[in-house]
Every structure is written in C-alpha cells, then in structure tokens.
Coordinates of C-alpha atoms in Angstrom, one line a residue:
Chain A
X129 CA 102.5 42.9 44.1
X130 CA 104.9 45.0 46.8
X131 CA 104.3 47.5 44.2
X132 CA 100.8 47.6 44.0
X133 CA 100.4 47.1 47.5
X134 CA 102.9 50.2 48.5
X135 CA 100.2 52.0 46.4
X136 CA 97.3 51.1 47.9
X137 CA 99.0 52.6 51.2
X138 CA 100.3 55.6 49.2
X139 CA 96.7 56.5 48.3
X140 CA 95.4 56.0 51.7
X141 CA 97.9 57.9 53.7
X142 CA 97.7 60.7 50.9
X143 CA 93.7 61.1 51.0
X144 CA 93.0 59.7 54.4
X145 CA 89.8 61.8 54.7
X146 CA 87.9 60.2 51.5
X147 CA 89.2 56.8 52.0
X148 CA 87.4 57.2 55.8
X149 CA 84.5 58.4 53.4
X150 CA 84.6 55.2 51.4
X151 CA 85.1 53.2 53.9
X152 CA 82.0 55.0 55.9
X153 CA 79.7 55.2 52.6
X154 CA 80.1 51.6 52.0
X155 CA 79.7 50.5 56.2
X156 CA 76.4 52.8 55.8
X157 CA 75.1 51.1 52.8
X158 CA 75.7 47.9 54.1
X159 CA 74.4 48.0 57.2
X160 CA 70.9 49.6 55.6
X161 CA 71.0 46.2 53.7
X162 CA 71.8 44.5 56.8
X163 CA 69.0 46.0 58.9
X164 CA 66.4 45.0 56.0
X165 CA 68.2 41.6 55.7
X166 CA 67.6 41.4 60.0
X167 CA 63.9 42.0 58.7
X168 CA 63.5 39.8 55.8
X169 CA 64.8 37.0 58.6
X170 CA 62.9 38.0 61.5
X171 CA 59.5 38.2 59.0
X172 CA 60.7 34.8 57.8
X173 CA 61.1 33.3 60.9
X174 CA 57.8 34.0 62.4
X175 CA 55.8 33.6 58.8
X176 CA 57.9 29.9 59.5
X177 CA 56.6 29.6 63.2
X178 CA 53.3 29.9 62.0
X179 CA 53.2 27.7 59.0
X180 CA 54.7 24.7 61.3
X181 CA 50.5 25.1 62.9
X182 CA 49.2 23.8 59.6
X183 CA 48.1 20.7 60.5
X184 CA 44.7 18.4 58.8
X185 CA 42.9 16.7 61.4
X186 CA 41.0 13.8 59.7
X187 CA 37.9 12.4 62.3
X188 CA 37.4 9.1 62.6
X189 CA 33.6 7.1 62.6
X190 CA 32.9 5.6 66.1
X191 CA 34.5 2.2 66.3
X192 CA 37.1 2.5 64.0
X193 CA 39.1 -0.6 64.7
X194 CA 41.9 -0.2 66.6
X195 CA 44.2 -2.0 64.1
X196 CA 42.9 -0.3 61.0
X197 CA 43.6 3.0 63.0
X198 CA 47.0 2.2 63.0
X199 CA 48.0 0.6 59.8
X200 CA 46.5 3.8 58.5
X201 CA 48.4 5.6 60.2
X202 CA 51.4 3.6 58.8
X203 CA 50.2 3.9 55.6
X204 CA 49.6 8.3 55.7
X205 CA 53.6 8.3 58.2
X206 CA 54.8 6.7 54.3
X207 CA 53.4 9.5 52.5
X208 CA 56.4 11.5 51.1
X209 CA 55.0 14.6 51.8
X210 CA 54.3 13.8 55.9
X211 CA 56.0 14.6 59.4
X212 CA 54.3 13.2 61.7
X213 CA 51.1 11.4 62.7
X214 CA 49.5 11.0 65.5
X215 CA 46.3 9.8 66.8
X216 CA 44.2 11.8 69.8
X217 CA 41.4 10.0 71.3
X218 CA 38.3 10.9 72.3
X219 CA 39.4 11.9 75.8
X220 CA 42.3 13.0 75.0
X221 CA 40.6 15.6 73.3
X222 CA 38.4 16.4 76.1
X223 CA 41.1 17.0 78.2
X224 CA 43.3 19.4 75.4
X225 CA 39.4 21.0 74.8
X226 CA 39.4 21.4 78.6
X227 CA 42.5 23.2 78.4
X228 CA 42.2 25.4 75.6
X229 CA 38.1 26.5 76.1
X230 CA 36.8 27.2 79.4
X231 CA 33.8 26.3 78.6
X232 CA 34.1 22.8 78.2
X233 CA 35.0 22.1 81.9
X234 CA 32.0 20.9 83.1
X235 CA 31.8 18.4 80.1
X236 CA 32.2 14.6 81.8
X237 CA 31.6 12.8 78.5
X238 CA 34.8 12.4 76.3
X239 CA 32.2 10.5 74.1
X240 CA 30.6 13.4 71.7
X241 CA 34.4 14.2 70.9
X242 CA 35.6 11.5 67.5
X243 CA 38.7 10.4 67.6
X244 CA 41.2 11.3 65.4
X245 CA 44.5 11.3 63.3
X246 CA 46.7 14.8 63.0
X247 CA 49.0 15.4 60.9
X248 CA 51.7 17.8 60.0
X249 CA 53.5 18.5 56.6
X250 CA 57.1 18.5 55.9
X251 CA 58.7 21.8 55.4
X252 CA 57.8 22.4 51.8
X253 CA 54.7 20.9 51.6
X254 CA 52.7 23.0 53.4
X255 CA 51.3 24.6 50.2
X256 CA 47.4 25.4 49.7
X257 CA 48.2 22.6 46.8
X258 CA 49.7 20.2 48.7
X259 CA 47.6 20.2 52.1
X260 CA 44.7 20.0 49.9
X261 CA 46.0 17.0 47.9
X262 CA 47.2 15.3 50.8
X263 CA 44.0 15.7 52.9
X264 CA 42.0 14.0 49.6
X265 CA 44.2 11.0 50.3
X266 CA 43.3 10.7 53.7
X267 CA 39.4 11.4 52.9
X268 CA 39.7 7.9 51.0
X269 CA 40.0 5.8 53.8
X270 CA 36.1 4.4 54.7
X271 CA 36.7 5.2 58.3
X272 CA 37.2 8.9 57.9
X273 CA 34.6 10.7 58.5
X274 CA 36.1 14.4 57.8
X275 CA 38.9 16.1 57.3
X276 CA 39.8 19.3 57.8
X277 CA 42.6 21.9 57.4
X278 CA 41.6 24.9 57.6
X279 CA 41.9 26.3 54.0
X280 CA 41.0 29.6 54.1
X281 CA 44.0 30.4 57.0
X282 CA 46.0 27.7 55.0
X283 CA 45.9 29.8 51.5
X284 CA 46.1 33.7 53.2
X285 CA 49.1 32.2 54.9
X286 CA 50.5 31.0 51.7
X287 CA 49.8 34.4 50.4
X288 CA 51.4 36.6 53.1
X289 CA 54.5 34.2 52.7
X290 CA 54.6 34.8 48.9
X291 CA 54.4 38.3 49.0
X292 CA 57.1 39.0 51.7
X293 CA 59.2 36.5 49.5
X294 CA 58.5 38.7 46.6
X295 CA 58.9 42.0 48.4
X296 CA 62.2 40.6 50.0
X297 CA 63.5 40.1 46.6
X298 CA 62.4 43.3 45.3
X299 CA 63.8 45.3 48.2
X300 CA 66.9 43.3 48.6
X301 CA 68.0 44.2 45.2
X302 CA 67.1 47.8 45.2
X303 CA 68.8 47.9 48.5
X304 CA 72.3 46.1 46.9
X305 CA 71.3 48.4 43.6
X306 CA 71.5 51.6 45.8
X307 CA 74.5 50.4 47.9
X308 CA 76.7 49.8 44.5
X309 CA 75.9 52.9 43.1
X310 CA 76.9 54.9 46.6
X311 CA 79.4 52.7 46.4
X312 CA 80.4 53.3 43.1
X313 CA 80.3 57.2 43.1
X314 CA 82.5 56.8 46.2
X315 CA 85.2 54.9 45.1
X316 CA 85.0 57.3 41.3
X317 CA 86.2 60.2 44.2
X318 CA 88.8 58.3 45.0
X319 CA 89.9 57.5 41.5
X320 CA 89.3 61.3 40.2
X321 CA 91.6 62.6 42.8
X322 CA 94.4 60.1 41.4
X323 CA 93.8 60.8 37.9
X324 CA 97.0 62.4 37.5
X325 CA 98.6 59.8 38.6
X326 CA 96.7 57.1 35.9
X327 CA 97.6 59.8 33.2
X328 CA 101.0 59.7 34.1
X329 CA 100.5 55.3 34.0
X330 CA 99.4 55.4 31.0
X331 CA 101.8 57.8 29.3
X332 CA 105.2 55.5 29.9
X333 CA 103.7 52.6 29.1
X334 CA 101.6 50.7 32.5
X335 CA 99.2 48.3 30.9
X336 CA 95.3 48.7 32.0
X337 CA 95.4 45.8 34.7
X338 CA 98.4 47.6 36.3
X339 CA 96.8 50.7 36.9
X340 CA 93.6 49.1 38.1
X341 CA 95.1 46.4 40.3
X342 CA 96.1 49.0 43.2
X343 CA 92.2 50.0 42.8
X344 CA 90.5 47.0 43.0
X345 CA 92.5 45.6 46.1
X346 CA 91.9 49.1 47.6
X347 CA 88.0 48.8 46.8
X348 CA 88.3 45.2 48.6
X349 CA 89.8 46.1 51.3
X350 CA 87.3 49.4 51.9
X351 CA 84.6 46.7 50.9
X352 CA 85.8 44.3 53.8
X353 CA 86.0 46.7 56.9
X354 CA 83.0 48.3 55.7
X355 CA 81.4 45.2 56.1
X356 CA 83.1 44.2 59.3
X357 CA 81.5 47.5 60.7
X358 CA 78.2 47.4 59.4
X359 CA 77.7 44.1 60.5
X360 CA 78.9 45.1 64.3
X361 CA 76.3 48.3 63.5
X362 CA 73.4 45.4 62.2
X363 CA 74.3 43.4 65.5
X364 CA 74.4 46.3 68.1
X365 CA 70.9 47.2 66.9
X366 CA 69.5 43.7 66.7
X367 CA 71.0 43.6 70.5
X368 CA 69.3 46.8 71.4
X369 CA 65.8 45.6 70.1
X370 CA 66.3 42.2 71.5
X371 CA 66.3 44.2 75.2
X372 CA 63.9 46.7 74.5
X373 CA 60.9 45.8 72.1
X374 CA 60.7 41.9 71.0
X375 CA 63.5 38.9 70.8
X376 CA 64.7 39.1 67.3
X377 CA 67.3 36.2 65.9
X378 CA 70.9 37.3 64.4
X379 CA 72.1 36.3 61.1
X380 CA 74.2 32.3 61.4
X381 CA 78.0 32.7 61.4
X382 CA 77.9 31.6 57.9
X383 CA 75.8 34.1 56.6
X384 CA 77.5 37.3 58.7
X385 CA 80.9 35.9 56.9
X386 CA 78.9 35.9 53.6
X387 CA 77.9 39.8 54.0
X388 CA 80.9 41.2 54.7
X389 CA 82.6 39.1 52.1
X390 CA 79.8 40.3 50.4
X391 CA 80.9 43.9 51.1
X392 CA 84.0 42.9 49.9
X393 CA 82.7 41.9 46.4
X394 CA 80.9 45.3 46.3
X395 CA 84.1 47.0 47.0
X396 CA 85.6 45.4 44.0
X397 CA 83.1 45.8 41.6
X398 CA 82.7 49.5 42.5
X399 CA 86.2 50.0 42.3
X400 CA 86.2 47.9 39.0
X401 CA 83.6 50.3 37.3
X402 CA 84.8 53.0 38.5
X403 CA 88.1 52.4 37.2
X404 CA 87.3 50.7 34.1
X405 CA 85.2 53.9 32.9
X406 CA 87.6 56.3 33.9
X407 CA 90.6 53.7 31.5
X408 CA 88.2 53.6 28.7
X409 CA 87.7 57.8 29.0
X410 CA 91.3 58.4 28.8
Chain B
X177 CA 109.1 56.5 12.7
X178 CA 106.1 58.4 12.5
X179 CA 104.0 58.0 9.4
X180 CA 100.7 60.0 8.5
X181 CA 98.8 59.1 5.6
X182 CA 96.4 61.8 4.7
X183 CA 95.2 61.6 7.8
X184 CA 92.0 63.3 9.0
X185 CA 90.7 63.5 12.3
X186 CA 87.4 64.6 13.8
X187 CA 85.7 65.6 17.2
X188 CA 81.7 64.7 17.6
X189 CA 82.0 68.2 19.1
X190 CA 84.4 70.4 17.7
X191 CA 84.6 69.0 14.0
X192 CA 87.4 68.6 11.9
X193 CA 90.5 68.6 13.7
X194 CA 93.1 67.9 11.1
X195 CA 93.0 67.6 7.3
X196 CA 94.8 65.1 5.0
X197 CA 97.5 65.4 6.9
X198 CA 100.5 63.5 5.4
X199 CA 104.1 63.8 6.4
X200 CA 106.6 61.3 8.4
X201 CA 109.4 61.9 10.4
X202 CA 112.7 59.4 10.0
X203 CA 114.8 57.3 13.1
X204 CA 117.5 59.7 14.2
X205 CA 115.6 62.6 12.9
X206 CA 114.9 66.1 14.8
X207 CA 111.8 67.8 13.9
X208 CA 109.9 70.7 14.9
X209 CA 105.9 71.0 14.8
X210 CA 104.3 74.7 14.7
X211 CA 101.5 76.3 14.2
X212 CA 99.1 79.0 15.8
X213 CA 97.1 77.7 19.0
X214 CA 94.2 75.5 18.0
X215 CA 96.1 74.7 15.1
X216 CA 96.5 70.9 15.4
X217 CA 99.7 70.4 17.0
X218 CA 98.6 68.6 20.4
X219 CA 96.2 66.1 18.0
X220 CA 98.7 64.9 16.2
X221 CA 100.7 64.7 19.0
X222 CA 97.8 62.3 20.5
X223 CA 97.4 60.4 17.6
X224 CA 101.5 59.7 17.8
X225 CA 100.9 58.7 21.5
X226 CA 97.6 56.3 20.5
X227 CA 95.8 58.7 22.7
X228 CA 93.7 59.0 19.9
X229 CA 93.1 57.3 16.4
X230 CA 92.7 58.8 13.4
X231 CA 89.2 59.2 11.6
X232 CA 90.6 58.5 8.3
X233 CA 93.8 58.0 7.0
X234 CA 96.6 56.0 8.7
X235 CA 98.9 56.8 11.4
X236 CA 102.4 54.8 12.1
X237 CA 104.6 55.0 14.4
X238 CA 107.5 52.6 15.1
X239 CA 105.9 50.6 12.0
X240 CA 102.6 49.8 14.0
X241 CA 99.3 51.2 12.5
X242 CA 97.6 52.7 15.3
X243 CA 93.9 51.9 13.9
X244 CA 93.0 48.6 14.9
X245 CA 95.6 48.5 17.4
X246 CA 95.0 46.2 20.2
X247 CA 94.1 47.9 23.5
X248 CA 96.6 45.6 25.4
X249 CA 99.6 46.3 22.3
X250 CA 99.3 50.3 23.2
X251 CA 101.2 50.2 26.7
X252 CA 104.0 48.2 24.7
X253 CA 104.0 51.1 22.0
X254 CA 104.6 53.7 24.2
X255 CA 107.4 52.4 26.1
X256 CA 108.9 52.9 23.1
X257 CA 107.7 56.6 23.1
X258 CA 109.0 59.1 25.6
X259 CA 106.7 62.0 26.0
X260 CA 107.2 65.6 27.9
X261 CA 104.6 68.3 28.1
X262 CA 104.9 71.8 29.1
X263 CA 103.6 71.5 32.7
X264 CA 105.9 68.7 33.2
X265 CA 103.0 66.3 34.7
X266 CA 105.3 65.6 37.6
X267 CA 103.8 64.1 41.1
X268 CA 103.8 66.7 43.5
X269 CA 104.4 63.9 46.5
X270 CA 107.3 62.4 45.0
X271 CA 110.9 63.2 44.9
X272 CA 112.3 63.1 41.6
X273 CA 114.0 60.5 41.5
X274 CA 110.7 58.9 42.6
X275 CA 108.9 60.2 39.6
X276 CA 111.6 58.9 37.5
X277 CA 111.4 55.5 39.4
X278 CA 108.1 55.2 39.2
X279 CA 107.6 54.8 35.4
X280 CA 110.6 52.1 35.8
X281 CA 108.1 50.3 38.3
X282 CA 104.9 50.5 36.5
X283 CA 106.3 49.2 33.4
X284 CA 107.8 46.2 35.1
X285 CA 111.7 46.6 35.7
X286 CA 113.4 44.4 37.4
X287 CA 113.6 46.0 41.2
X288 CA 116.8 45.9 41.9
X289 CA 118.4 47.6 38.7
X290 CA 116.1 50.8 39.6
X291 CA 117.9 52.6 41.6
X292 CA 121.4 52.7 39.5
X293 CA 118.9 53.4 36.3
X294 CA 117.4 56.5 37.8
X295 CA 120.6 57.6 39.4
X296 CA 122.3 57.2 35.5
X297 CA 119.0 59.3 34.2
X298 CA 119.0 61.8 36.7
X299 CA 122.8 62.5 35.8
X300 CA 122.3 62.6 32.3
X301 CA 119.9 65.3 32.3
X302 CA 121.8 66.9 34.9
X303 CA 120.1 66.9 38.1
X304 CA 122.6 64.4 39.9
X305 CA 122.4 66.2 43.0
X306 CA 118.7 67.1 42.9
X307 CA 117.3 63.6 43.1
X308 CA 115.5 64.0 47.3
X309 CA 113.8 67.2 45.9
X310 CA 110.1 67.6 45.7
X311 CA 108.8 69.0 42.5
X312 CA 107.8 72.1 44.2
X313 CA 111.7 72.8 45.3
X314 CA 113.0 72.5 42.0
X315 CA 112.8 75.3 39.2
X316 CA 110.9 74.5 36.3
X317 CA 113.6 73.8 33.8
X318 CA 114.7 71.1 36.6
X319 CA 111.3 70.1 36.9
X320 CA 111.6 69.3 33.1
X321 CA 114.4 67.7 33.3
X322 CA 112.9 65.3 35.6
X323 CA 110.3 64.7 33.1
X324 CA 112.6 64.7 30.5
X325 CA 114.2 61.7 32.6
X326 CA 110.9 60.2 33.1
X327 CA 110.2 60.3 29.6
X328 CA 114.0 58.6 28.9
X329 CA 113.6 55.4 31.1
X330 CA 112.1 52.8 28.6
X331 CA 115.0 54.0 26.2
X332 CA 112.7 55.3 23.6
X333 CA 113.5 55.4 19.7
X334 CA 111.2 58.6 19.6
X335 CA 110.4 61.4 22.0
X336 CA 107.4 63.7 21.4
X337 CA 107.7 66.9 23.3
X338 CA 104.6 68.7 23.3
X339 CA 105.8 73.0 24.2
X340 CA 108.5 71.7 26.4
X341 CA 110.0 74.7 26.6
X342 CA 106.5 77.1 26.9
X343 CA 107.1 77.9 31.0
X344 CA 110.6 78.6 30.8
X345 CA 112.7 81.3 30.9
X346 CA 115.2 81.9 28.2
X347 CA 118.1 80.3 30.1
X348 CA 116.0 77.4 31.3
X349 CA 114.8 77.2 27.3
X350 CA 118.0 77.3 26.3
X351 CA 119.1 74.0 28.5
X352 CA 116.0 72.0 28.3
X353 CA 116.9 72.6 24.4
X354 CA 120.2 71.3 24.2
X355 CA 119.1 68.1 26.2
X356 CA 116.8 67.6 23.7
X357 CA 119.3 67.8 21.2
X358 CA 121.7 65.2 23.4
X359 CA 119.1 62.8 23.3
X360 CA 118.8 63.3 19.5
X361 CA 122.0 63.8 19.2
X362 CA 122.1 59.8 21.0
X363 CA 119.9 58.4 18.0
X364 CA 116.3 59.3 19.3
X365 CA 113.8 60.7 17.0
X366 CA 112.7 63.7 18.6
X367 CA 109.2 65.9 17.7
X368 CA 108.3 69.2 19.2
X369 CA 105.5 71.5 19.2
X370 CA 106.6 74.9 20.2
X371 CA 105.6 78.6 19.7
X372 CA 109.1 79.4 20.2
X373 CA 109.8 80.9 16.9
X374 CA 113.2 82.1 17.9
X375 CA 114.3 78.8 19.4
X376 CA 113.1 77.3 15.8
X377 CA 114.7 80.4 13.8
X378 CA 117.9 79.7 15.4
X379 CA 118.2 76.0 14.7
X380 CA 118.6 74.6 11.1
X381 CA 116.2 71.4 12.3
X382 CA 113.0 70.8 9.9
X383 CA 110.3 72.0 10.5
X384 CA 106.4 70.7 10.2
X385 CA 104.1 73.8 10.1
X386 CA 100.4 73.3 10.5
X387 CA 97.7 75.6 10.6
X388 CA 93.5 75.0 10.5
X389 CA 94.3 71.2 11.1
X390 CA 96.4 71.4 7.6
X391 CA 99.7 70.6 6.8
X392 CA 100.9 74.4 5.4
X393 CA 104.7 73.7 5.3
X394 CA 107.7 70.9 5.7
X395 CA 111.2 72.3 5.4
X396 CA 112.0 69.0 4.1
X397 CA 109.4 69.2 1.2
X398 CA 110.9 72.9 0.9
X399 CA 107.7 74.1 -0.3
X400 CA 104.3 75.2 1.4
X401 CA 101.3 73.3 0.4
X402 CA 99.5 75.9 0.0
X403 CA 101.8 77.8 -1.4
X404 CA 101.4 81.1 1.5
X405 CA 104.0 79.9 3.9
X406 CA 107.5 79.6 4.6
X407 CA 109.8 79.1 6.7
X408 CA 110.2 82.8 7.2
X409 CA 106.4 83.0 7.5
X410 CA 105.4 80.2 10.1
X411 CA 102.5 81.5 12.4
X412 CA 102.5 83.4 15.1
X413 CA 101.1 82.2 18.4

C-alpha cells in the first residue's frame, strides 16, 4: 500500500499540470451538476410550497348540528390520507373574506357565508387521484352540501410537478453522463502519459490490480477535492443569488457529503475505465 | 522452454504474420532468432511473452500453453521471463537502481531484501558504481545493462532479448554480449533477435532464421526448410 501510495505522489509531482487539469475538469463538471442539482431543489421546493395550498373545502347545509359537525370531523381527521381538519364558521369566514377581498367590507351579515370543514392532504396524497377520491368521501355525508377542490389547478399542478420530475431525471443523468465522460477522457491523459511506465508493469510480471490500484486511488482522490471545490463553487453562487435576485435553499449536510463523495465515485470509475481499457489494449 | 507448434499468427489488419512455425528452444539453451525486418522475429517474441496468442497452433513456454491462459496466470509467467529490448524501456525519472527496484516492488518482494538484491544485480552486470545515475547519464550499453538487470530480478529460467544489441557500438555490443552469455552461461535459456550477423557469425550458438513469417532455417535441424538458406545465407537486414 506504501507502494502504491508513493506512486500516486510520484505521478502527481511528475505531471502536476494535468493532475491540476483533472482535478479542475472534474470540480467543473461537478459543479455544472451541482448548479442544476441547486435548481432541481429550488423548483422542488416551491412546486412543494405550492402543493401544501391544495386544500377541499366541503360546505355545510344551514343547521348542521353542532355534534354531527364534529364527529365528522373525527371521522374525515381518521382518514389515512388526511392532515388536518378544521371547521370555519360562517363569520369566521366573513372576517378571512373581509381580509382577503376588499369588497366584502361593508358586508354585516356573516349569514350568506356556510359554514364549513377544510381540509389538507398528507404529503403524498395530494394527487388529482387522491383529492378527488377523498373529496367523494366527504360528499357522502347528508350535511354536505358541496365540495370543492379546485381540480383544474389541482391536476396542472400535478402536471408541472411530473414533468420537472421527469426533466430532473432526464437532465440529471445527462449531466452525470457528460461529467463521466469529461471525466473519463481526463483521467485516460493521465494514464497515456504513464503508459511507459504500465508497459514496463506488465513486462516483469505486475498483475492487472497492481497497476491499476495507484490509478484508482489517484482518480478518488482527484474525485474528492474536485468535489470539495465544486461544492464551495455551488455554494458561493447559491450565496451570491440568495443576496442579489431571490432566497434560494442549499443542499442538507447530508446531501453536500453525498456529492462530493459522489465526485469521489466518479473519480474511480473514470480512472477504472480508463485504465481497464488501456490493460485490456496492451 | 519455449515450444511452437506449427504455429500461425494473424493481424485483422496486416494478415498473416507467421506461418506454421514449429521449433523449441531447450532449459540452458542459447539461441539466436534472425531474419530480415518485418520478418516475424518481434511476434514470436510476443507470443513468448503472452503479449499475444497465437491464431493457430500452440505456443509453450515454461510448459504452460499460452492459449487459454488465464489473464491473472500471465503476470506469474513472466516473472519467470526476463525480457530486454533495444531501446532499453528504462524510466527516464529513475535512477537505476530504481528501475531495477522497481520491478522487485511491483511483483511483490519483500521490502526489506530490495536494496541488497539490486545492489547484487547491479554488480553482476557491472554497473556497481553507477546505481544514483539517471538513465540519461549513462551510455547506452550501461543503460542496457540496467535493463539487463531489470530483466534478471525474478531469476528467470528464460530471457528473450529482442535486438539488444541494435544501438550499440561495437564495444558496447561486444559487453552487453558476453553478459548475455554469463547469464546463459548461469543456466538461463536465452533468445535473441538481432541483425547482427557478425555477432551471430562469430558465435557457434544455434541459430532460428525466419523470413515472410516462415521458419527458413534451425542450425540445430541443420537444414533449411525450404531448402534456399543456410547458415552462410541468413538475411540481411
């Protein structure tokens, strides 16, 4: 291991200029995936904030019981699929109608307004599908007037969701495609310019995982700073347009340990590639 | 030692490459391998170092048939192979006795018995005092030497020296020779491609003659297969 370790250092110190190139190609790469990552959770975020509005508002017939109010409301709190619940009386929503539309300010009587029951969906259940089904539940109970959800807003924001999902998938594995194969090519440079040395390996007798040990710790290593730099690059920038244009978020501590392991892993597998072609060659 | 059985090898690209080649060399034994340029010499050389397998026909060497061989049971084959080339294949950023050292490393010696090893290689091919040079401040028969001592550190039973001798002047020729014959002379089996007629001429060693990717004459047959050559009449480069 001293061995392959004194020749990981060896190569460095003898090409220094195209491992800075490695090191530089792969921070690049990564931190164009990390910028698109930042995007991906940003877009998710928001999509998030907005899907936590889905609420269906079921209106209740005048003199709805009191206690049937509730132990309906016990019953739709049990539903599997259900947050919260909560009940708004007529004047309470006067006064949220009071506060939301000017033009109900001069209105005295909290009476035109029906009462009713809200209710928000668990994360995960806040499907076209699901809001539909649940608000057909809630329809069955004799006091309920109506119940609405808004489906039209409910299914385009279902949509929009879907196809960022889609397009984040699609684009995050071109991206990591694209950064391999940089990375790749890079890391073939490195093991081109020591290909004298493999020959030479190879000729007294080194077995395969000797002569690509040195490489793949090399390609980890160059993996791991990298990543250490293009995630300092991903959170300068999310810093920067935090001040200047709109609050963004930052990936969790988990996650920014995950990419630059991440860039780690690319590192190897580049290296392992590019190595593993060039053994097979010669 | 080294057994071909009408052996025939072929590029995608070039084509044939050899012929039904069939000859062997013995333990111990010293032979010589000539032929014009293009003639076959290095490929058999490569199919002796499993740098290559043979299209048809068998290849031996140590008693292990190289077709078929394992991928992982090739490094163990050739540490029982030394091999030299004619522009030595030395690493320009390491001394010599670093070179020699590092073939000890890669091929798993034991650390601490390196240093003594190279130092006993380095004297037995002469270049005691030469071990701190670079490649670059030695001449090019020392160079060889080196990577005649390279090619010495697994103790081989058979050294393949592919125109060991094709850079050097005639006094450099002359020594890199005769440490060839020590090491034979010591019980390795030793095959060389050269040009050098006059180094052959001069030696009463066999001699393997190929040309066109044919066997044309074996001094130990002591006739030409085809019947044109002898060994008065082995190519010219």
């Amino acid at each position: 291991m001293r061995l392959t370790f004194r020749e990981v250092m060896l190569g460095v110190r003898r090409s220094p200029l195209l491992s800075t190139l490695s090191v530089v190609t792969i921070a690049f790469s990564l931190f164009a995936f990390g910028l698109f990552g930042l995007l991906v959770l940003n877009v998710d975020r928001a999509l998030r904030g907005v899907e936590e509005h889905v609420e269906i508002v079921a209106f209740l017939a005048d003199g709805t019981l009191p206690e049937s109010i509730s132990a309906a409301m016990g019953d739709i709190s049990a539903f599997p699929e259900v947050a919260r619940v909560e009940q708004v009386s007529p004047e309470q929503a006067l006064a949220r109608a009071r506060a939301e539309l000017p033009e109900f300010q001069d209105v005295f009587d909290a009476s035109f307004l029906p009462a009713s029951i809200e209710v928000r969906l668990k994360e995960g259940h806040r499907d076209p599908a699901t809001v539909k089904e649940v608000s057909q539940r809630i329809q069955t109970y004799p006091f309920v007037d109506d119940v609405r959800y808004g489906e039209d807003w409910v299914k385009k924001l279902y949509d929009i969701r879907n196809i960022a999902g889609a397009a984040g998938i699609g684009l995050g594995l071109l991206f990591a495609a694209v950064a391999i194969i940089i990375i790749g090519t890079t890391i073939r440079m490195t093991v081109l310019a020591r290909s004298r040395e493999i020959s030479i390996m190879r000729l007294v007798g080194a077995t395969d995982s000797f002569v690509r040990r040195p490489f793949l710790i090399d390609g980890f290593f160059k993996g791991i700073i990298g990543g250490l730099i293009a995630l300092l690059l991903t959170w300068g920038t999310s810093t920067l347009v935090s001040h200047n244009l709109i609050q963004t978020s930052f990936f969790d501590t988990g996650t920014a340990v995950l990419g630059v392991l991440g860039g780690g892993v690319i590192g190897l597998l580049g290296s392992a590639l590019s190595v593993g072609r060039h053994l097979r060659r010669v | 030692m080294i057994r071909f059985s009408h052996v025939v090898k072929e590029y995608p690209r070039t084509g044939l490459a050899l012929q039904d080649v069939t000859f062997r060399v013995n333990k111990g034994e010293f032979a010589f391998l000539t032929g014009p340029s293009g003639a076959g010499k290095s490929t058999i050389l490569r199919l002796v170092i499993v740098e290559e397998t043979p299209t048809a026909g068998e290849v031996r060497v140590s008693g292990i048939a190289t077709t078929g061989i394992a991928r992982a049971e090739i490094p163990r084959l050739r540490r029982r192979i030394g091999v030299v080339f004619q522009d030595f294949r030395l690493l320009e950023d390491r001394t010599a006795e670093e070179n020699v050292a590092f073939a000890l490393e890669v091929t798993g010696s034991p650390r601490e018995g390196i240093p003594a090893r190279v130092s006993r290689l380095l004297t037995q091919v002469g270049l005691a005092s030469k071990g701190t040079s670079y490649p670059k401040e030695l001449s090019g028969g020392e160079q060889q030497r080196v990577a005649i001592a390279r090619a010495l550190v697994n103790d081989p039973v058979l050294l393949v020296a592919d125109e060991p001798t094709g850079n050097l002047d005639d006094r450099a020729t002359r020594g890199v020779f005769q440490l060839l014959r020590d090491i034979n002379a010591a019980g390795t089996a030793v095959l060389m491609a050269t040009h050098n007629l006059e180094l052959v001429k001069r030696n009463a060693y066999r001699v393997i003659e190929i040309n066109r990717g044919q066997l044309v004459f074996d001094s130990v047959e002591g006739s030409s297969s085809s019947g044109a050559a002898s060994s008065n009449t082995i190519a010219t480069p």
